[in-house]
């Protein structure tokens, strides 16, 4: 057995030797396919500007809340690892991380990091293993040396990673200048697409909602006032995004509640919310109605609608106040889709070319709600396992929970959803391995033929994301 | 490896070769046992009249909402595949189905259909595989030819399938004439038993409840009026069912909520509901009380009580309005049993010979609630995985979730719950394979002996349904 | 294959032969390590007094609600097996149990009992197998003979089992005399530690709450009156426990709801509750606040805080009235941690040396809530699978659900939580086998190295409980 985990060709494949052979063959058929990443959080500027990465900590630790949260849990203050963008001694932060490296064993983050170290940066496995045993500085220096090479600039890595499409996530008022520059640059062959993410403009309970709405309308309502102008401004900005290549609109809502309201009532709630005169229940109703409106707009303008609900954002106030959002304490809770999403499906569940991709952090809805919904409504697709569920065992549970009811055609294809640019290859590789593992088991159990499994792995890895995200 | 999935003797058995050998032996011990089907939806008339099946679409596609829902999700209008009983061009519908055949890969429905094609109708595997590749008409013609043979009439198939007992699901006012004819027919050796299914008579929120209650009382209350007469009429019809062979009463409720009320309050709610003067909360309370009353009657008359809760029926209004119920858009949601069923268990949980079989579409209650309930109350049995959960992986999850707390003796035995007569052998075969697979794993892990596993597989497949359903 | 399940060295290890070899090696490394039991229900008096066990029924059946509940489900009255401490014919009870022995196949209880019979009492496997086949008396006599030997007195078994630490669960007003006697006894090398369990003093809705509070304050409030005195009394009793070796305080609450209140409001609710003038909502608020206060005290005095929520205690009133609590009808239900525990985590989630171990009977919170919480808050540890989930498959589901998000370092280590003294070795052995099985799979899938798995198994079995419970 080779000592290197990341290098092992059979990593993540099933234990049973007969099944593993089948899985290896399936994997081989898709291992070199281009990466399609229809949802994620890499900044377009980073690629447009092609600026060199700063240092190992700034690249791999500080901005990755998957990593900093486990360091925090181990008692390392977020300030010492640069979370939230504060000033930090990079090498000292790296040493903290290196000492905690064994805590990542068995986690998805640990698996990705090791893959990055070995595959992206070419570190020897033994050097990686030395991280908690005095090797912190050696690894830091090796990574820093690589980062100073031109081959480690974003655009070169983009190509080397085999990325064909990369979607970003953007504020509705973003100029999309970076996207435009990339699209117009003949030297850049990839596609970097914006994604319309309007949450902050749809949620009256957020303190800055009024300010954002005013800015939105000033910029895009073409002089139309009130609720009509608000809707028009959103429609206009969606059109702007589409003109700049967007294929989807993403909704990071607390719950998937949707609500149809007549125009007068919606306008009344809008006006009351702006005046600060609405009750919490009215604010929630308005937000639920705006999710319905977003579906209506997607039906009309063709943007794929993705919903990412069920996370209690910024669970720890003191951390939020000091370090801001996305610092590792968004905690999932139980959600319902069956009742919540029904108003949208009543009106748009069979609408032509409407694609509604439903994600969850609550695994219980996979077999109970999402597979049955996607198994009936042509508009509904089950979103791939996301965030905490974007991990080998969780992915297998997802396929097991969904497939027997909805088959393979009703799922979204893999979503990396990452801010960590260098983790993209490892994440897609993980997904391809696990899909191969799942299909191989079905072959061994004589539930599908091996020939059919080969068709399916190609469909899952390549055709599905193109089809579902209209790429 | 044989090319035919359905013909493979090791289909659905575990990947590990050692475990698979044990599973094969277990399966061999039960593979030829008669089929006991204590709950399902095959019409008794079909067997009594022994009418030839119309055509492949009318038999296998149009009435099977497990199938039509996935076609619908793929964008095929329900009207084009005959869902809801509307007029349809059978061959054209079949071609639509054939084109969509690959979408069923990995689903339970796909597995059953392939088994039917190959085992019931004797089609070569290669012909089945040709379905999406120009073979639609050839398969259609082959099936149609078979259906015109006398060997493919319902009664002959009933015998050929090895069905010993088949329970139907019937309206409380059904004459049960078909059941009577079958029971009195010396040429028919099987048992076709009615099941009392009173939901529509117990739910004041249903628009036709009042009309149904009036018809029920006119027919069966023996002149007694009011709530007393209503209860009496239900008791009388239950007795009528028992006289015609019924062993169970089935309750397809929205939630498993039960409620004890004193007689005066129940009578008041009954009267108010009939007058259209009750609130939604009062209607719900009455319905919960009637589920309690059904338990009380089961204690008294011995009918096994089965509860099938947790499905949001007819989720898509436009489809319901055009095609009626059971057209593929019943969507599960989260349920609670622990509190909901408590009033019934307070009073009847230890009642002599009371059998209460609790089903769920929400897998989370298996380990959390149903196994602990069935592991204490002598009346409670955990219902087999049902509907969306009646599939290989889901069955394994069920056994894993339930067994460590409740053992094997507290589960119901397999329930096919099907309208699709020709799928019955495939469904029972699937269950027997998965039970063998589960037991074989316990043997390999030295948790039970192989001898004991052989006793258990016989008990699970044959003795349990007889014992739980008092057959 | 050996006929004895309990003797088989590979019991509970994975089916795949390659994985099994790795698991065996891992197991071998920890099989002989001392037992650390930081939470359980063995009475300290039993060990202090070292009284001989009465008879097989009194030792193994009557007090074990895991066992009596399945007998009850099989129709055996609790009175006939001595549940609730009532008088019983021991041999007749044993015969009832013996007849029902096959019902325990596949259950955790059955596995433990068989292990006890063979490993603790040295019965031949064939004798155990004869239990339901006329062997009841022979087994009873063999066990009874053993129990009369000095080697089967509690203190000798304590040593033979290799127990290093055993925590009991105790009333806040317990004198802890037995613990003191053991600590002072030079002939006893083990550590038997009390655990502070204050539920009954914190729950105004309990009928005897007022009486208990009065006794508590009379004994420990040092004359301070009102809410201040109540808090002081609790603090004083915690200090008393700490002085007698306690390392943790355990909270068997209905839900994990916590609530911060200002002192005046808390005092008002306290006073109203004592006067019997508080509403149910006020009582709940007070109870939630007291859970918050317990966290505050743990931060101050260092007792590890463990929370065991989500069980509907004494579900069946008639059984409770006749047999008392802990007689097999505590039934879990769905819980939420994310919102419920937030007030505590706001204020104490990063408090120095605060250890908060969160248990659940609702498996859905493992991946959804507990792993994300423990993966951020330094104070939070995910409690091991408990009660109904303390079983091989459930333990594997737990590791699979938690590890990819939180790794291994954020889990509590094994907790046997048992009243059944003789089952302790079997329970810890089960855990060690399953942990080895899980790690071996990760090795086979090249997710961790075999060397690292050897470090992890030592950490999980030995270091984790010492670290988390401050031993």
PDB file of C-alpha atoms in Angstrom, chain C residues 32-235:
ATOM      1  CA  UNK C  32      -7.422  -4.738  27.038  1.00  0.00           C
ATOM      2  CA  UNK C  33      -7.541  -1.059  27.936  1.00  0.00           C
ATOM      3  CA  UNK C  34      -9.268  -0.145  31.189  1.00  0.00           C
ATOM      4  CA  UNK C  35     -12.928   0.799  31.112  1.00  0.00           C
ATOM      5  CA  UNK C  36     -13.715   4.474  31.583  1.00  0.00           C
ATOM      6  CA  UNK C  37     -17.409   4.942  32.273  1.00  0.00           C
ATOM      7  CA  UNK C  38     -18.117   8.639  32.779  1.00  0.00           C
ATOM      8  CA  UNK C  39     -21.907   8.320  32.812  1.00  0.00           C
ATOM      9  CA  UNK C  40     -24.149   5.544  34.102  1.00  0.00           C
ATOM     10  CA  UNK C  41     -26.653   4.424  36.688  1.00  0.00           C
ATOM     11  CA  UNK C  42     -25.008   1.728  38.765  1.00  0.00           C
ATOM     12  CA  UNK C  43     -25.681   2.470  42.468  1.00  0.00           C
ATOM     13  CA  UNK C  44     -22.563   3.324  44.417  1.00  0.00           C
ATOM     14  CA  UNK C  45     -23.978   1.462  47.427  1.00  0.00           C
ATOM     15  CA  UNK C  46     -23.843  -1.781  45.499  1.00  0.00           C
ATOM     16  CA  UNK C  47     -20.111  -1.462  45.150  1.00  0.00           C
ATOM     17  CA  UNK C  48     -19.468   0.082  48.548  1.00  0.00           C
ATOM     18  CA  UNK C  49     -21.417  -2.626  50.355  1.00  0.00           C
ATOM     19  CA  UNK C  50     -20.172  -5.338  48.010  1.00  0.00           C
ATOM     20  CA  UNK C  51     -23.301  -7.334  48.648  1.00  0.00           C
ATOM     21  CA  UNK C  52     -23.762 -10.546  46.698  1.00  0.00           C
ATOM     22  CA  UNK C  53     -26.249 -10.361  43.855  1.00  0.00           C
ATOM     23  CA  UNK C  54     -29.556 -11.867  44.805  1.00  0.00           C
ATOM     24  CA  UNK C  55     -30.423 -14.156  41.896  1.00  0.00           C
ATOM     25  CA  UNK C  56     -30.331 -14.164  38.086  1.00  0.00           C
ATOM     26  CA  UNK C  57     -33.693 -12.451  37.713  1.00  0.00           C
ATOM     27  CA  UNK C  58     -32.945  -9.738  40.248  1.00  0.00           C
ATOM     28  CA  UNK C  59     -29.594  -9.126  38.612  1.00  0.00           C
ATOM     29  CA  UNK C  60     -30.294  -9.441  34.904  1.00  0.00           C
ATOM     30  CA  UNK C  61     -34.013  -9.107  34.222  1.00  0.00           C
ATOM     31  CA  UNK C  62     -36.134  -7.191  36.705  1.00  0.00           C
ATOM     32  CA  UNK C  63     -34.135  -3.952  36.899  1.00  0.00           C
ATOM     33  CA  UNK C  64     -33.236  -3.769  33.196  1.00  0.00           C
ATOM     34  CA  UNK C  65     -35.937  -1.878  31.335  1.00  0.00           C
ATOM     35  CA  UNK C  66     -34.176  -2.609  28.057  1.00  0.00           C
ATOM     36  CA  UNK C  67     -35.068  -6.242  28.709  1.00  0.00           C
ATOM     37  CA  UNK C  68     -38.445  -6.023  30.401  1.00  0.00           C
ATOM     38  CA  UNK C  69     -39.890  -3.768  27.718  1.00  0.00           C
ATOM     39  CA  UNK C  70     -39.413  -6.407  25.008  1.00  0.00           C
ATOM     40  CA  UNK C  71     -40.900  -9.045  27.295  1.00  0.00           C
ATOM     41  CA  UNK C  72     -43.855  -6.739  27.862  1.00  0.00           C
ATOM     42  CA  UNK C  73     -44.238  -6.208  24.109  1.00  0.00           C
ATOM     43  CA  UNK C  74     -44.394  -9.977  23.778  1.00  0.00           C
ATOM     44  CA  UNK C  75     -47.383 -10.023  26.104  1.00  0.00           C
ATOM     45  CA  UNK C  76     -45.623 -10.912  29.340  1.00  0.00           C
ATOM     46  CA  UNK C  77     -47.006  -8.766  32.193  1.00  0.00           C
ATOM     47  CA  UNK C  78     -44.349  -6.616  33.838  1.00  0.00           C
ATOM     48  CA  UNK C  79     -45.485  -7.968  37.206  1.00  0.00           C
ATOM     49  CA  UNK C  80     -44.368 -11.448  36.180  1.00  0.00           C
ATOM     50  CA  UNK C  81     -40.778 -10.375  35.538  1.00  0.00           C
ATOM     51  CA  UNK C  82     -40.344  -8.165  38.569  1.00  0.00           C
ATOM     52  CA  UNK C  83     -40.300  -4.814  36.777  1.00  0.00           C
ATOM     53  CA  UNK C  84     -40.664  -1.802  39.034  1.00  0.00           C
ATOM     54  CA  UNK C  85     -39.239  -3.721  41.956  1.00  0.00           C
ATOM     55  CA  UNK C  86     -42.396  -5.610  42.860  1.00  0.00           C
ATOM     56  CA  UNK C  87     -42.268  -9.068  44.437  1.00  0.00           C
ATOM     57  CA  UNK C  88     -41.710 -11.824  41.911  1.00  0.00           C
ATOM     58  CA  UNK C  89     -41.026 -15.535  41.730  1.00  0.00           C
ATOM     59  CA  UNK C  90     -37.503 -15.331  40.364  1.00  0.00           C
ATOM     60  CA  UNK C  91     -37.430 -18.712  38.734  1.00  0.00           C
ATOM     61  CA  UNK C  92     -40.856 -18.309  37.130  1.00  0.00           C
ATOM     62  CA  UNK C  93     -39.807 -14.889  35.832  1.00  0.00           C
ATOM     63  CA  UNK C  94     -36.644 -16.405  34.443  1.00  0.00           C
ATOM     64  CA  UNK C  95     -38.675 -19.039  32.603  1.00  0.00           C
ATOM     65  CA  UNK C  96     -40.783 -16.293  31.017  1.00  0.00           C
ATOM     66  CA  UNK C  97     -37.624 -14.558  29.903  1.00  0.00           C
ATOM     67  CA  UNK C  98     -36.108 -17.784  28.589  1.00  0.00           C
ATOM     68  CA  UNK C  99     -39.153 -18.485  26.449  1.00  0.00           C
ATOM     69  CA  UNK C 100     -38.872 -15.022  24.947  1.00  0.00           C
ATOM     70  CA  UNK C 101     -35.111 -15.216  24.412  1.00  0.00           C
ATOM     71  CA  UNK C 102     -35.374 -15.575  20.598  1.00  0.00           C
ATOM     72  CA  UNK C 103     -37.153 -12.208  20.424  1.00  0.00           C
ATOM     73  CA  UNK C 104     -33.884 -10.553  21.411  1.00  0.00           C
ATOM     74  CA  UNK C 105     -32.102 -11.714  18.267  1.00  0.00           C
ATOM     75  CA  UNK C 106     -30.637  -8.754  16.447  1.00  0.00           C
ATOM     76  CA  UNK C 107     -31.153  -6.394  19.378  1.00  0.00           C
ATOM     77  CA  UNK C 108     -28.434  -4.720  21.378  1.00  0.00           C
ATOM     78  CA  UNK C 109     -29.858  -6.153  24.581  1.00  0.00           C
ATOM     79  CA  UNK C 110     -29.695  -9.670  23.216  1.00  0.00           C
ATOM     80  CA  UNK C 111     -26.104  -9.147  22.211  1.00  0.00           C
ATOM     81  CA  UNK C 112     -25.135  -7.840  25.647  1.00  0.00           C
ATOM     82  CA  UNK C 113     -26.957 -10.604  27.503  1.00  0.00           C
ATOM     83  CA  UNK C 114     -25.291 -13.305  25.458  1.00  0.00           C
ATOM     84  CA  UNK C 115     -21.927 -11.690  26.109  1.00  0.00           C
ATOM     85  CA  UNK C 116     -22.644 -11.591  29.826  1.00  0.00           C
ATOM     86  CA  UNK C 117     -23.745 -15.220  29.907  1.00  0.00           C
ATOM     87  CA  UNK C 118     -20.644 -16.401  28.095  1.00  0.00           C
ATOM     88  CA  UNK C 119     -17.958 -13.963  29.142  1.00  0.00           C
ATOM     89  CA  UNK C 120     -18.930 -12.871  32.641  1.00  0.00           C
ATOM     90  CA  UNK C 121     -20.521 -16.114  33.802  1.00  0.00           C
ATOM     91  CA  UNK C 122     -18.661 -18.521  31.570  1.00  0.00           C
ATOM     92  CA  UNK C 123     -21.719 -20.430  30.383  1.00  0.00           C
ATOM     93  CA  UNK C 124     -21.157 -22.611  27.353  1.00  0.00           C
ATOM     94  CA  UNK C 125     -22.733 -21.263  24.203  1.00  0.00           C
ATOM     95  CA  UNK C 126     -24.826 -24.399  23.813  1.00  0.00           C
ATOM     96  CA  UNK C 127     -26.343 -23.854  27.249  1.00  0.00           C
ATOM     97  CA  UNK C 128     -27.288 -20.286  26.311  1.00  0.00           C
ATOM     98  CA  UNK C 129     -28.836 -21.537  23.092  1.00  0.00           C
ATOM     99  CA  UNK C 130     -30.961 -23.961  25.082  1.00  0.00           C
ATOM    100  CA  UNK C 131     -32.754 -21.107  26.876  1.00  0.00           C
ATOM    101  CA  UNK C 132     -35.975 -21.305  24.857  1.00  0.00           C
ATOM    102  CA  UNK C 133     -35.688 -25.077  24.406  1.00  0.00           C
ATOM    103  CA  UNK C 134     -36.121 -26.347  27.921  1.00  0.00           C
ATOM    104  CA  UNK C 135     -32.864 -24.954  29.221  1.00  0.00           C
ATOM    105  CA  UNK C 136     -34.301 -22.156  31.357  1.00  0.00           C
ATOM    106  CA  UNK C 137     -33.752 -23.911  34.669  1.00  0.00           C
ATOM    107  CA  UNK C 138     -30.301 -25.165  33.805  1.00  0.00           C
ATOM    108  CA  UNK C 139     -29.181 -21.650  32.901  1.00  0.00           C
ATOM    109  CA  UNK C 140     -30.838 -20.220  35.990  1.00  0.00           C
ATOM    110  CA  UNK C 141     -29.108 -22.751  38.213  1.00  0.00           C
ATOM    111  CA  UNK C 142     -25.756 -22.221  36.563  1.00  0.00           C
ATOM    112  CA  UNK C 143     -26.040 -18.463  37.005  1.00  0.00           C
ATOM    113  CA  UNK C 144     -27.296 -18.763  40.568  1.00  0.00           C
ATOM    114  CA  UNK C 145     -24.347 -21.012  41.431  1.00  0.00           C
ATOM    115  CA  UNK C 146     -21.943 -18.453  40.044  1.00  0.00           C
ATOM    116  CA  UNK C 147     -23.631 -15.633  41.926  1.00  0.00           C
ATOM    117  CA  UNK C 148     -23.020 -17.401  45.213  1.00  0.00           C
ATOM    118  CA  UNK C 149     -19.271 -17.484  44.567  1.00  0.00           C
ATOM    119  CA  UNK C 150     -17.143 -14.692  46.036  1.00  0.00           C
ATOM    120  CA  UNK C 151     -15.711 -13.989  42.593  1.00  0.00           C
ATOM    121  CA  UNK C 152     -19.106 -12.648  41.570  1.00  0.00           C
ATOM    122  CA  UNK C 153     -19.384  -9.980  44.219  1.00  0.00           C
ATOM    123  CA  UNK C 154     -19.475  -6.423  42.812  1.00  0.00           C
ATOM    124  CA  UNK C 155     -16.007  -5.361  43.892  1.00  0.00           C
ATOM    125  CA  UNK C 156     -14.359  -8.408  42.438  1.00  0.00           C
ATOM    126  CA  UNK C 157     -16.240  -7.979  39.167  1.00  0.00           C
ATOM    127  CA  UNK C 158     -15.355  -4.276  39.138  1.00  0.00           C
ATOM    128  CA  UNK C 159     -11.711  -5.270  39.106  1.00  0.00           C
ATOM    129  CA  UNK C 160     -12.173  -8.189  36.730  1.00  0.00           C
ATOM    130  CA  UNK C 161     -14.048  -5.992  34.275  1.00  0.00           C
ATOM    131  CA  UNK C 162     -11.049  -3.677  34.263  1.00  0.00           C
ATOM    132  CA  UNK C 163     -13.055  -0.655  35.316  1.00  0.00           C
ATOM    133  CA  UNK C 164     -10.885   2.305  36.152  1.00  0.00           C
ATOM    134  CA  UNK C 165     -13.567   4.969  36.522  1.00  0.00           C
ATOM    135  CA  UNK C 166     -17.289   4.510  37.054  1.00  0.00           C
ATOM    136  CA  UNK C 167     -19.585   7.504  37.400  1.00  0.00           C
ATOM    137  CA  UNK C 168     -22.934   7.116  39.102  1.00  0.00           C
ATOM    138  CA  UNK C 169     -25.968   9.399  38.850  1.00  0.00           C
ATOM    139  CA  UNK C 170     -27.153  10.967  42.063  1.00  0.00           C
ATOM    140  CA  UNK C 171     -29.726  13.175  43.672  1.00  0.00           C
ATOM    141  CA  UNK C 172     -28.344  16.593  44.660  1.00  0.00           C
ATOM    142  CA  UNK C 173     -29.238  15.864  48.278  1.00  0.00           C
ATOM    143  CA  UNK C 174     -27.567  12.478  48.322  1.00  0.00           C
ATOM    144  CA  UNK C 175     -25.084  12.237  51.174  1.00  0.00           C
ATOM    145  CA  UNK C 176     -22.606  10.529  48.818  1.00  0.00           C
ATOM    146  CA  UNK C 177     -21.682   8.359  51.735  1.00  0.00           C
ATOM    147  CA  UNK C 178     -21.085   5.322  49.532  1.00  0.00           C
ATOM    148  CA  UNK C 179     -18.742   7.322  47.323  1.00  0.00           C
ATOM    149  CA  UNK C 180     -16.890   8.561  50.380  1.00  0.00           C
ATOM    150  CA  UNK C 181     -16.522   5.085  51.774  1.00  0.00           C
ATOM    151  CA  UNK C 182     -15.112   3.803  48.496  1.00  0.00           C
ATOM    152  CA  UNK C 183     -12.718   6.717  48.160  1.00  0.00           C
ATOM    153  CA  UNK C 184     -11.430   6.186  51.660  1.00  0.00           C
ATOM    154  CA  UNK C 185     -11.102   2.425  51.330  1.00  0.00           C
ATOM    155  CA  UNK C 186      -7.465   1.536  50.630  1.00  0.00           C
ATOM    156  CA  UNK C 187      -8.508  -1.938  49.496  1.00  0.00           C
ATOM    157  CA  UNK C 188     -10.521  -0.521  46.592  1.00  0.00           C
ATOM    158  CA  UNK C 189      -8.445   0.766  43.708  1.00  0.00           C
ATOM    159  CA  UNK C 190     -11.214   1.950  41.365  1.00  0.00           C
ATOM    160  CA  UNK C 191     -12.725   5.406  41.160  1.00  0.00           C
ATOM    161  CA  UNK C 192     -16.483   5.621  41.710  1.00  0.00           C
ATOM    162  CA  UNK C 193     -17.583   9.199  41.098  1.00  0.00           C
ATOM    163  CA  UNK C 194     -20.914  10.833  41.788  1.00  0.00           C
ATOM    164  CA  UNK C 195     -22.770  12.842  39.136  1.00  0.00           C
ATOM    165  CA  UNK C 196     -24.956  15.807  40.005  1.00  0.00           C
ATOM    166  CA  UNK C 197     -28.425  15.243  38.509  1.00  0.00           C
ATOM    167  CA  UNK C 198     -30.734  18.093  39.516  1.00  0.00           C
ATOM    168  CA  UNK C 199     -33.721  17.689  37.109  1.00  0.00           C
ATOM    169  CA  UNK C 200     -36.287  17.093  39.805  1.00  0.00           C
ATOM    170  CA  UNK C 201     -35.288  20.373  41.505  1.00  0.00           C
ATOM    171  CA  UNK C 202     -35.534  22.448  38.335  1.00  0.00           C
ATOM    172  CA  UNK C 203     -38.905  21.503  36.913  1.00  0.00           C
ATOM    173  CA  UNK C 204     -41.863  23.336  38.483  1.00  0.00           C
ATOM    174  CA  UNK C 205     -44.330  21.240  36.497  1.00  0.00           C
ATOM    175  CA  UNK C 206     -43.310  18.145  38.468  1.00  0.00           C
ATOM    176  CA  UNK C 207     -45.764  17.577  41.332  1.00  0.00           C
ATOM    177  CA  UNK C 208     -43.070  17.224  43.974  1.00  0.00           C
ATOM    178  CA  UNK C 209     -40.955  20.152  42.828  1.00  0.00           C
ATOM    179  CA  UNK C 210     -42.003  22.471  45.643  1.00  0.00           C
ATOM    180  CA  UNK C 211     -41.280  19.886  48.295  1.00  0.00           C
ATOM    181  CA  UNK C 212     -37.884  19.171  46.809  1.00  0.00           C
ATOM    182  CA  UNK C 213     -36.997  22.845  46.583  1.00  0.00           C
ATOM    183  CA  UNK C 214     -37.941  23.325  50.204  1.00  0.00           C
ATOM    184  CA  UNK C 215     -35.755  20.414  51.259  1.00  0.00           C
ATOM    185  CA  UNK C 216     -32.914  21.626  49.069  1.00  0.00           C
ATOM    186  CA  UNK C 217     -33.026  25.103  50.546  1.00  0.00           C
ATOM    187  CA  UNK C 218     -33.416  23.867  54.089  1.00  0.00           C
ATOM    188  CA  UNK C 219     -30.287  21.821  53.652  1.00  0.00           C
ATOM    189  CA  UNK C 220     -28.069  24.014  51.540  1.00  0.00           C
ATOM    190  CA  UNK C 221     -29.118  27.633  51.133  1.00  0.00           C
ATOM    191  CA  UNK C 222     -27.259  28.767  54.227  1.00  0.00           C
ATOM    192  CA  UNK C 223     -30.273  30.717  55.310  1.00  0.00           C
ATOM    193  CA  UNK C 224     -30.513  32.799  52.158  1.00  0.00           C
ATOM    194  CA  UNK C 225     -34.123  32.979  50.995  1.00  0.00           C
ATOM    195  CA  UNK C 226     -35.896  33.209  47.672  1.00  0.00           C
ATOM    196  CA  UNK C 227     -34.382  32.708  44.255  1.00  0.00           C
ATOM    197  CA  UNK C 228     -30.950  33.775  45.470  1.00  0.00           C
ATOM    198  CA  UNK C 229     -31.054  31.096  48.141  1.00  0.00           C
ATOM    199  CA  UNK C 230     -32.228  28.526  45.640  1.00  0.00           C
ATOM    200  CA  UNK C 231     -29.308  29.250  43.316  1.00  0.00           C
ATOM    201  CA  UNK C 232     -26.921  29.259  46.238  1.00  0.00           C
ATOM    202  CA  UNK C 233     -28.215  25.922  47.461  1.00  0.00           C
ATOM    203  CA  UNK C 234     -27.652  24.408  44.037  1.00  0.00           C
ATOM    204  CA  UNK C 235     -24.169  25.875  43.904  1.00  0.00           C
TER     205      UNK C 235
END
